[in-house]
């Protein structure tokens, strides 16, 4: 659980709990009963950690079920950037976009890029997609337990964010 106090710039981890699945979800024998195993673990979690209606819940989505593409796009207004990303997504992802849950993030460009003969006015943009079917399958388990989900994030992106915001930023920027 992350919390923040008024006036504090950074959130604080005030609670952490590990609920292991009865069988590791990465094991082949777990595939057939994946949703049941997940429901068992979530039920145990909820019994120990009640969720308030005001809580915002972020759920990890397995990186092996996501597709990521790094794009170099010109700096543009948000609406124009969204159009460019959609165009690139149609051309770079071999699955129709209406079958995907997808989003993107444009990273800020640095002055070093423009002056140092680098990418100039091009921005690094990350496109992440997952099959709608896989996302819905995950959300069904949470819905059945009346466990509200506000955000789904690829575990690979979460790991990047951890590294970038915990002092390892120089390592992940290159």
Coordinates of N, CA and C in Angstrom, one line a residue:
X1 N 0.9 -1.2 0.0 CA 0.0 0.0 0.0 C 0.9 1.2 0.0
X2 N 0.6 2.1 -0.9 CA 1.3 3.4 -1.0 C 0.4 4.5 -0.4
X3 N 0.9 5.3 0.4 CA 0.2 6.5 0.9 C 1.0 7.7 0.7
X4 N 0.3 8.8 0.8 CA 1.0 10.1 0.7 C 0.4 11.0 1.8
X5 N 1.3 11.9 2.3 CA 0.8 12.9 3.2 C 0.8 14.2 2.6
X6 N -0.1 15.1 2.9 CA -0.1 16.4 2.3 C 1.2 17.1 2.6
X7 N 1.8 17.7 1.5 CA 3.0 18.3 1.7 C 4.2 17.5 1.3
X8 N 4.1 16.1 1.3 CA 5.2 15.2 1.0 C 5.2 15.1 -0.5
X9 N 6.4 15.1 -1.1 CA 6.5 15.0 -2.6 C 6.4 13.5 -3.0
X10 N 6.9 12.6 -2.2 CA 7.0 11.2 -2.5 C 6.0 10.4 -1.8
X11 N 5.4 9.3 -2.4 CA 4.5 8.4 -1.7 C 5.4 7.5 -0.8
X12 N 4.8 6.9 0.2 CA 5.4 6.1 1.2 C 4.8 4.7 1.2
X13 N 5.6 3.6 1.2 CA 5.1 2.3 1.3 C 4.7 2.1 2.8
X14 N 3.5 2.0 3.2 CA 3.1 1.8 4.6 C 2.7 0.4 4.9
X15 N 2.5 -0.5 3.9 CA 2.1 -1.9 4.1 C 2.5 -2.7 2.9
X16 N 3.0 -3.9 3.2 CA 3.4 -4.8 2.1 C 3.1 -6.2 2.6
X17 N 2.5 -7.0 1.7 CA 2.1 -8.4 2.1 C 2.4 -9.3 0.9
X18 N 2.9 -10.5 1.3 CA 3.2 -11.5 0.2 C 2.3 -12.6 0.5
X19 N 1.4 -12.9 -0.5 CA 0.5 -14.1 -0.5 C 1.0 -15.0 -1.6
X20 N 1.7 -16.1 -1.3 CA 2.1 -17.0 -2.3 C 0.9 -17.8 -2.8
X21 N 0.9 -18.1 -4.1 CA -0.1 -19.0 -4.7 C 0.2 -20.4 -4.3
X22 N -0.8 -21.2 -4.2 CA -0.7 -22.6 -3.8 C 0.3 -23.4 -4.7
X23 N 0.2 -23.0 -6.0 CA 1.1 -23.5 -7.1 C 1.6 -22.3 -7.8
X24 N 2.9 -22.3 -8.1 CA 3.5 -21.2 -8.9 C 2.7 -21.0 -10.2
X25 N 2.3 -19.8 -10.5 CA 1.5 -19.6 -11.8 C 2.3 -19.9 -13.0
X26 N 3.7 -19.8 -12.9 CA 4.5 -20.1 -14.1 C 4.7 -21.6 -14.4
X27 N 4.2 -22.4 -13.5 CA 4.4 -23.9 -13.7 C 3.3 -24.4 -14.7
X28 N 3.7 -25.3 -15.6 CA 2.7 -25.8 -16.6 C 1.4 -26.3 -16.0
X29 N 1.6 -27.0 -14.8 CA 0.4 -27.6 -14.2 C -0.6 -26.6 -13.7
X30 N -0.1 -25.4 -13.5 CA -1.0 -24.3 -13.0 C -1.9 -23.7 -14.1
X31 N -1.5 -23.9 -15.3 CA -2.2 -23.2 -16.4 C -3.7 -23.5 -16.4
X32 N -4.1 -24.7 -16.2 CA -5.5 -25.1 -16.3 C -6.3 -24.5 -15.2
X33 N -5.7 -24.3 -14.0 CA -6.4 -23.8 -12.8 C -6.0 -22.4 -12.4
X34 N -5.4 -21.7 -13.4 CA -4.8 -20.4 -13.1 C -5.8 -19.4 -12.4
X35 N -7.0 -19.3 -13.0 CA -8.0 -18.4 -12.4 C -8.4 -18.8 -11.0
X36 N -8.5 -20.1 -10.8 CA -8.9 -20.6 -9.4 C -7.8 -20.3 -8.4
X37 N -6.5 -20.5 -8.8 CA -5.4 -20.2 -8.0 C -5.3 -18.7 -7.6
X38 N -5.5 -17.9 -8.7 CA -5.5 -16.5 -8.5 C -6.6 -16.0 -7.5
X39 N -7.8 -16.6 -7.7 CA -8.9 -16.3 -6.8 C -8.7 -16.7 -5.4
X40 N -8.1 -17.8 -5.2 CA -7.7 -18.3 -3.8 C -6.8 -17.3 -3.2
X41 N -5.7 -16.9 -3.9 CA -4.7 -16.0 -3.3 C -5.3 -14.6 -3.1
X42 N -6.2 -14.1 -4.0 CA -6.8 -12.8 -3.8 C -7.8 -12.8 -2.6
X43 N -8.5 -13.9 -2.4 CA -9.4 -14.1 -1.3 C -8.6 -14.0 0.0
X44 N -7.5 -14.7 0.1 CA -6.6 -14.6 1.3 C -6.1 -13.2 1.5
X45 N -5.7 -12.5 0.4 CA -5.2 -11.2 0.5 C -6.3 -10.3 1.1
X46 N -7.5 -10.4 0.6 CA -8.6 -9.5 1.0 C -9.0 -9.8 2.4
X47 N -8.9 -11.0 2.9 CA -9.2 -11.4 4.3 C -8.3 -10.6 5.2
X48 N -7.0 -10.5 4.8 CA -6.0 -9.9 5.6 C -5.9 -8.3 5.4
X49 N -6.3 -7.9 4.2 CA -6.1 -6.5 3.8 C -7.4 -6.0 3.2
X50 N -8.4 -5.5 3.9 CA -9.6 -5.1 3.3 C -9.3 -3.8 2.4
X51 N -10.1 -3.7 1.3 CA -9.9 -2.6 0.4 C -11.1 -1.7 0.6
X52 N -10.8 -0.4 0.8 CA -11.8 0.6 0.9 C -12.2 1.1 -0.4
X53 N -13.5 1.6 -0.5 CA -13.9 2.1 -1.8 C -13.1 3.3 -2.3
X54 N -12.4 4.0 -1.4 CA -11.6 5.1 -1.8 C -10.2 4.7 -2.3
X55 N -9.8 3.4 -2.0 CA -8.5 2.9 -2.5 C -8.5 2.8 -4.0
X56 N -7.3 3.1 -4.5 CA -7.1 2.9 -5.9 C -6.2 1.6 -6.1
X57 N -6.6 0.7 -6.9 CA -5.9 -0.6 -7.0 C -5.2 -0.7 -8.3
X58 N -3.9 -1.0 -8.3 CA -3.1 -1.3 -9.5 C -2.8 -2.7 -9.6
X59 N -3.0 -3.4 -10.7 CA -2.7 -4.8 -10.9 C -1.6 -5.0 -11.9
X60 N -0.7 -5.9 -11.6 CA 0.3 -6.3 -12.5 C -0.2 -7.2 -13.6
X61 N 0.3 -7.0 -14.8 CA -0.1 -7.8 -15.9 C 1.2 -8.5 -16.4
X62 N 1.2 -9.8 -16.7 CA 2.5 -10.4 -17.0 C 3.1 -9.9 -18.3
X63 N 4.4 -9.6 -18.2 CA 5.2 -9.1 -19.3 C 5.2 -10.0 -20.5
X64 N 5.1 -11.3 -20.3 CA 5.2 -12.3 -21.4 C 3.9 -12.2 -22.2
X65 N 2.9 -11.6 -21.7 CA 1.6 -11.4 -22.5 C 1.4 -10.0 -23.0
X66 N 2.5 -9.2 -22.9 CA 2.4 -7.9 -23.5 C 3.4 -7.7 -24.7
X67 N 3.1 -6.7 -25.5 CA 4.0 -6.4 -26.6 C 4.4 -5.0 -26.5
X68 N 5.6 -4.7 -26.5 CA 6.1 -3.3 -26.4 C 6.9 -2.9 -27.6
X69 N 6.7 -1.7 -28.0 CA 7.4 -1.1 -29.1 C 8.0 0.2 -28.7
X70 N 9.2 0.5 -29.0 CA 9.8 1.8 -28.8 C 9.7 2.6 -30.1
X71 N 9.2 3.8 -30.0 CA 9.0 4.6 -31.2 C 9.8 5.9 -31.1
X72 N 10.3 6.4 -32.2 CA 10.9 7.7 -32.2 C 10.0 8.6 -33.0
X73 N 9.3 9.4 -32.3 CA 8.3 10.3 -33.0 C 8.6 11.8 -32.8
X74 N 8.3 12.6 -33.7 CA 8.5 14.1 -33.6 C 7.7 14.6 -32.4
X75 N 8.3 15.5 -31.7 CA 7.6 16.2 -30.6 C 6.3 16.8 -31.2
X76 N 5.2 16.6 -30.5 CA 3.9 17.2 -31.1 C 3.0 17.4 -29.9
X77 N 1.9 18.2 -30.3 CA 0.8 18.4 -29.3 C 0.2 17.0 -29.0
X78 N -0.4 16.9 -27.8 CA -0.9 15.6 -27.3 C -1.9 15.0 -28.3
X79 N -2.8 15.7 -28.9 CA -3.7 15.2 -29.9 C -3.0 14.6 -31.1
X80 N -2.1 15.4 -31.7 CA -1.3 15.0 -32.8 C -0.5 13.7 -32.5
X81 N 0.1 13.7 -31.3 CA 1.0 12.6 -30.9 C 0.1 11.3 -30.8
X82 N -1.1 11.5 -30.3 CA -2.0 10.3 -30.2 C -2.3 9.7 -31.6
X83 N -2.5 10.6 -32.6 CA -2.7 10.2 -33.9 C -1.5 9.5 -34.5
X84 N -0.3 10.0 -34.3 CA 0.9 9.4 -34.8 C 1.1 8.0 -34.2
X85 N 0.9 7.9 -32.8 CA 1.1 6.6 -32.2 C 0.1 5.6 -32.7
X86 N -1.2 6.0 -32.9 CA -2.2 5.1 -33.5 C -1.7 4.6 -34.9
X87 N -1.2 5.5 -35.7 CA -0.8 5.1 -37.0 C 0.4 4.1 -36.9
X88 N 1.3 4.4 -36.1 CA 2.5 3.5 -35.9 C 2.0 2.2 -35.3
X89 N 1.1 2.2 -34.4 CA 0.6 1.0 -33.8 C 0.0 0.1 -34.9
X90 N -0.8 0.6 -35.8 CA -1.4 -0.1 -36.8 C -0.4 -0.8 -37.7
X91 N 0.7 -0.1 -37.9 CA 1.8 -0.6 -38.8 C 2.8 -1.5 -38.1
X92 N 2.9 -1.4 -36.8 CA 4.0 -2.2 -36.1 C 3.5 -3.4 -35.3
X93 N 2.2 -3.4 -35.1 CA 1.6 -4.5 -34.3 C 0.8 -5.4 -35.2
X94 N 1.1 -6.7 -35.2 CA 0.5 -7.6 -36.2 C -0.9 -8.1 -35.8
X95 N -1.5 -7.4 -34.9 CA -2.9 -7.8 -34.4 C -3.8 -6.5 -34.6
X96 N -5.0 -6.7 -35.1 CA -5.9 -5.5 -35.2 C -6.0 -4.8 -33.9
X97 N -6.0 -3.4 -33.9 CA -6.0 -2.6 -32.7 C -7.3 -2.8 -31.9
X98 N -8.4 -3.1 -32.5 CA -9.6 -3.3 -31.8 C -9.6 -4.6 -31.0
X99 N -8.6 -5.5 -31.2 CA -8.5 -6.7 -30.3 C -7.5 -6.5 -29.2
X100 N -7.0 -5.3 -29.1 CA -5.9 -5.0 -28.1 C -6.4 -3.9 -27.0
X101 N -5.8 -4.1 -25.9 CA -5.8 -3.0 -24.9 C -4.4 -2.4 -25.0
X102 N -4.3 -1.1 -25.3 CA -3.0 -0.5 -25.5 C -2.9 0.9 -25.1
X103 N -1.7 1.3 -24.8 CA -1.5 2.7 -24.4 C -0.1 3.1 -24.7
X104 N 0.3 4.3 -24.5 CA 1.7 4.7 -24.8 C 2.1 5.8 -23.8
X105 N 3.4 6.0 -23.8 CA 4.0 7.1 -22.9 C 5.1 7.8 -23.7
X106 N 5.0 9.1 -23.9 CA 6.1 9.8 -24.5 C 7.0 10.4 -23.4
X107 N 8.3 10.0 -23.5 CA 9.3 10.5 -22.5 C 9.7 11.9 -22.9
X108 N 10.0 12.7 -21.9 CA 10.5 14.0 -22.2 C 11.8 14.0 -22.9
X109 N 12.0 14.9 -23.8 CA 13.3 15.0 -24.5 C 14.2 15.9 -23.7
X110 N 15.5 15.6 -23.7 CA 16.5 16.4 -23.0 C 17.1 17.4 -23.9
X111 N 17.6 18.5 -23.4 CA 18.3 19.5 -24.1 C 19.6 18.9 -24.7
X112 N 20.2 17.9 -24.1 CA 21.4 17.3 -24.6 C 21.1 16.6 -25.9
X113 N 19.9 16.0 -26.1 CA 19.6 15.4 -27.3 C 19.6 16.4 -28.5
X114 N 19.0 17.5 -28.3 CA 18.9 18.5 -29.4 C 20.2 19.1 -29.7
X115 N 21.1 19.4 -28.7 CA 22.3 20.1 -28.9 C 23.5 19.2 -29.3
X116 N 23.4 17.9 -28.8 CA 24.5 17.0 -29.0 C 24.5 16.2 -30.2
X117 N 23.7 16.6 -31.2 CA 23.7 15.9 -32.5 C 22.9 14.6 -32.3
X118 N 22.1 14.5 -31.3 CA 21.4 13.3 -31.1 C 20.1 13.3 -31.9
X119 N 19.0 13.0 -31.2 CA 17.7 12.8 -31.9 C 17.0 14.1 -32.2
X120 N 17.5 15.2 -31.8 CA 16.9 16.5 -32.0 C 15.5 16.6 -31.4
X121 N 14.6 16.8 -32.3 CA 13.2 17.0 -31.8 C 12.4 15.7 -31.8
X122 N 13.0 14.6 -31.8 CA 12.3 13.3 -31.7 C 12.2 12.9 -30.3
X123 N 11.1 12.3 -29.9 CA 10.8 11.9 -28.6 C 10.7 10.4 -28.5
X124 N 11.3 9.8 -27.5 CA 11.1 8.4 -27.3 C 9.7 8.1 -26.8
X125 N 9.0 7.2 -27.4 CA 7.6 6.9 -27.0 C 7.5 5.4 -26.9
X126 N 7.0 5.0 -25.8 CA 6.8 3.5 -25.6 C 5.3 3.2 -25.8
X127 N 5.1 2.2 -26.6 CA 3.8 1.7 -27.0 C 3.7 0.3 -26.3
X128 N 2.7 0.1 -25.5 CA 2.5 -1.2 -24.8 C 1.1 -1.7 -25.2
X129 N 1.0 -3.0 -25.5 CA -0.3 -3.6 -25.9 C -0.4 -5.0 -25.3
X130 N -1.7 -5.4 -25.1 CA -2.0 -6.8 -24.7 C -3.3 -7.1 -25.3
X131 N -3.5 -8.4 -25.5 CA -4.8 -8.8 -26.1 C -5.9 -8.6 -25.1
X132 N -7.0 -8.0 -25.6 CA -8.2 -7.7 -24.8 C -8.7 -8.9 -24.1
X133 N -8.6 -10.1 -24.8 CA -9.1 -11.3 -24.2 C -8.3 -11.7 -23.0
X134 N -7.0 -11.5 -23.0 CA -6.1 -11.8 -21.8 C -6.4 -10.8 -20.7
X135 N -6.6 -9.6 -21.0 CA -6.9 -8.6 -19.9 C -8.3 -8.9 -19.3
X136 N -9.3 -9.2 -20.1 CA -10.6 -9.5 -19.6 C -10.6 -10.7 -18.7
X137 N -9.8 -11.7 -19.2 CA -9.7 -13.0 -18.4 C -9.2 -12.7 -17.0
X138 N -8.2 -11.8 -16.9 CA -7.6 -11.4 -15.6 C -8.6 -10.7 -14.8
X139 N -9.3 -9.7 -15.4 CA -10.3 -8.9 -14.7 C -11.5 -9.7 -14.2
X140 N -11.9 -10.7 -14.8 CA -13.0 -11.5 -14.4 C -12.8 -12.0 -13.0
X141 N -11.6 -12.5 -12.7 CA -11.3 -13.0 -11.3 C -11.5 -11.9 -10.3
X142 N -11.0 -10.7 -10.6 CA -11.2 -9.6 -9.7 C -12.6 -9.2 -9.5
X143 N -13.4 -9.1 -10.6 CA -14.8 -8.8 -10.6 C -15.6 -9.8 -9.8
X144 N -15.3 -11.1 -9.9 CA -16.0 -12.1 -9.1 C -15.8 -11.9 -7.6
X145 N -14.7 -11.4 -7.2 CA -14.4 -11.1 -5.8 C -14.8 -9.7 -5.4
X146 N -15.4 -9.0 -6.3 CA -15.7 -7.6 -6.1 C -14.5 -6.8 -5.6
X147 N -13.4 -7.0 -6.3 CA -12.1 -6.4 -6.0 C -11.9 -5.3 -7.1
X148 N -12.1 -4.0 -6.7 CA -12.0 -3.0 -7.7 C -10.6 -2.8 -8.3
X149 N -10.5 -2.7 -9.6 CA -9.2 -2.5 -10.3 C -9.3 -1.2 -11.0
X150 N -8.4 -0.3 -10.7 CA -8.3 1.0 -11.3 C -7.3 1.1 -12.4
X151 N -6.3 0.3 -12.4 CA -5.2 0.4 -13.3 C -4.5 -1.0 -13.5
X152 N -4.2 -1.3 -14.7 CA -3.4 -2.5 -15.0 C -2.1 -2.0 -15.6
X153 N -1.0 -2.6 -15.1 CA 0.3 -2.2 -15.6 C 1.2 -3.4 -15.9
X154 N 1.9 -3.4 -17.0 CA 2.8 -4.5 -17.4 C 3.8 -4.6 -16.3
X155 N 4.1 -5.8 -15.8 CA 5.2 -5.9 -14.8 C 6.5 -5.4 -15.3
X156 N 6.8 -5.6 -16.6 CA 8.0 -5.1 -17.1 C 8.1 -3.5 -17.0
X157 N 7.0 -2.8 -17.3 CA 7.0 -1.4 -17.1 C 7.1 -1.0 -15.7
X158 N 6.4 -1.7 -14.8 CA 6.6 -1.5 -13.4 C 8.0 -1.6 -12.9
X159 N 8.7 -2.6 -13.4 CA 10.1 -2.8 -13.0 C 10.9 -1.6 -13.6
X160 N 10.7 -1.1 -14.8 CA 11.4 0.0 -15.3 C 11.1 1.2 -14.4
X161 N 9.8 1.5 -14.1 CA 9.5 2.6 -13.2 C 10.2 2.6 -11.9
X162 N 10.3 1.4 -11.3 CA 11.0 1.2 -10.1 C 12.5 1.7 -10.2
X163 N 13.1 1.1 -11.3 CA 14.5 1.5 -11.5 C 14.7 3.0 -11.8
X164 N 13.8 3.5 -12.6 CA 13.9 4.9 -13.0 C 13.8 5.9 -11.8
X165 N 12.8 5.5 -10.9 CA 12.5 6.4 -9.8 C 13.2 6.1 -8.5
X166 N 14.0 5.1 -8.4 CA 14.7 4.7 -7.2 C 16.2 4.9 -7.4
X167 N 16.6 5.8 -8.2 CA 18.1 6.1 -8.3 C 18.8 5.4 -9.3
X168 N 18.2 4.5 -10.1 CA 18.9 3.8 -11.1 C 18.6 4.4 -12.5
X169 N 18.0 5.6 -12.5 CA 17.6 6.2 -13.8 C 18.7 6.3 -14.9
X170 N 19.9 6.6 -14.5 CA 21.0 6.6 -15.5 C 21.2 5.3 -16.2
X171 N 21.0 4.2 -15.5 CA 21.2 2.9 -16.0 C 20.1 2.6 -17.0
X172 N 18.8 3.0 -16.8 CA 17.7 2.6 -17.6 C 17.5 3.6 -18.8
X173 N 18.1 4.7 -18.8 CA 17.9 5.7 -19.9 C 18.7 5.4 -21.1
X174 N 19.7 4.5 -21.0 CA 20.6 4.3 -22.2 C 20.3 3.0 -22.8

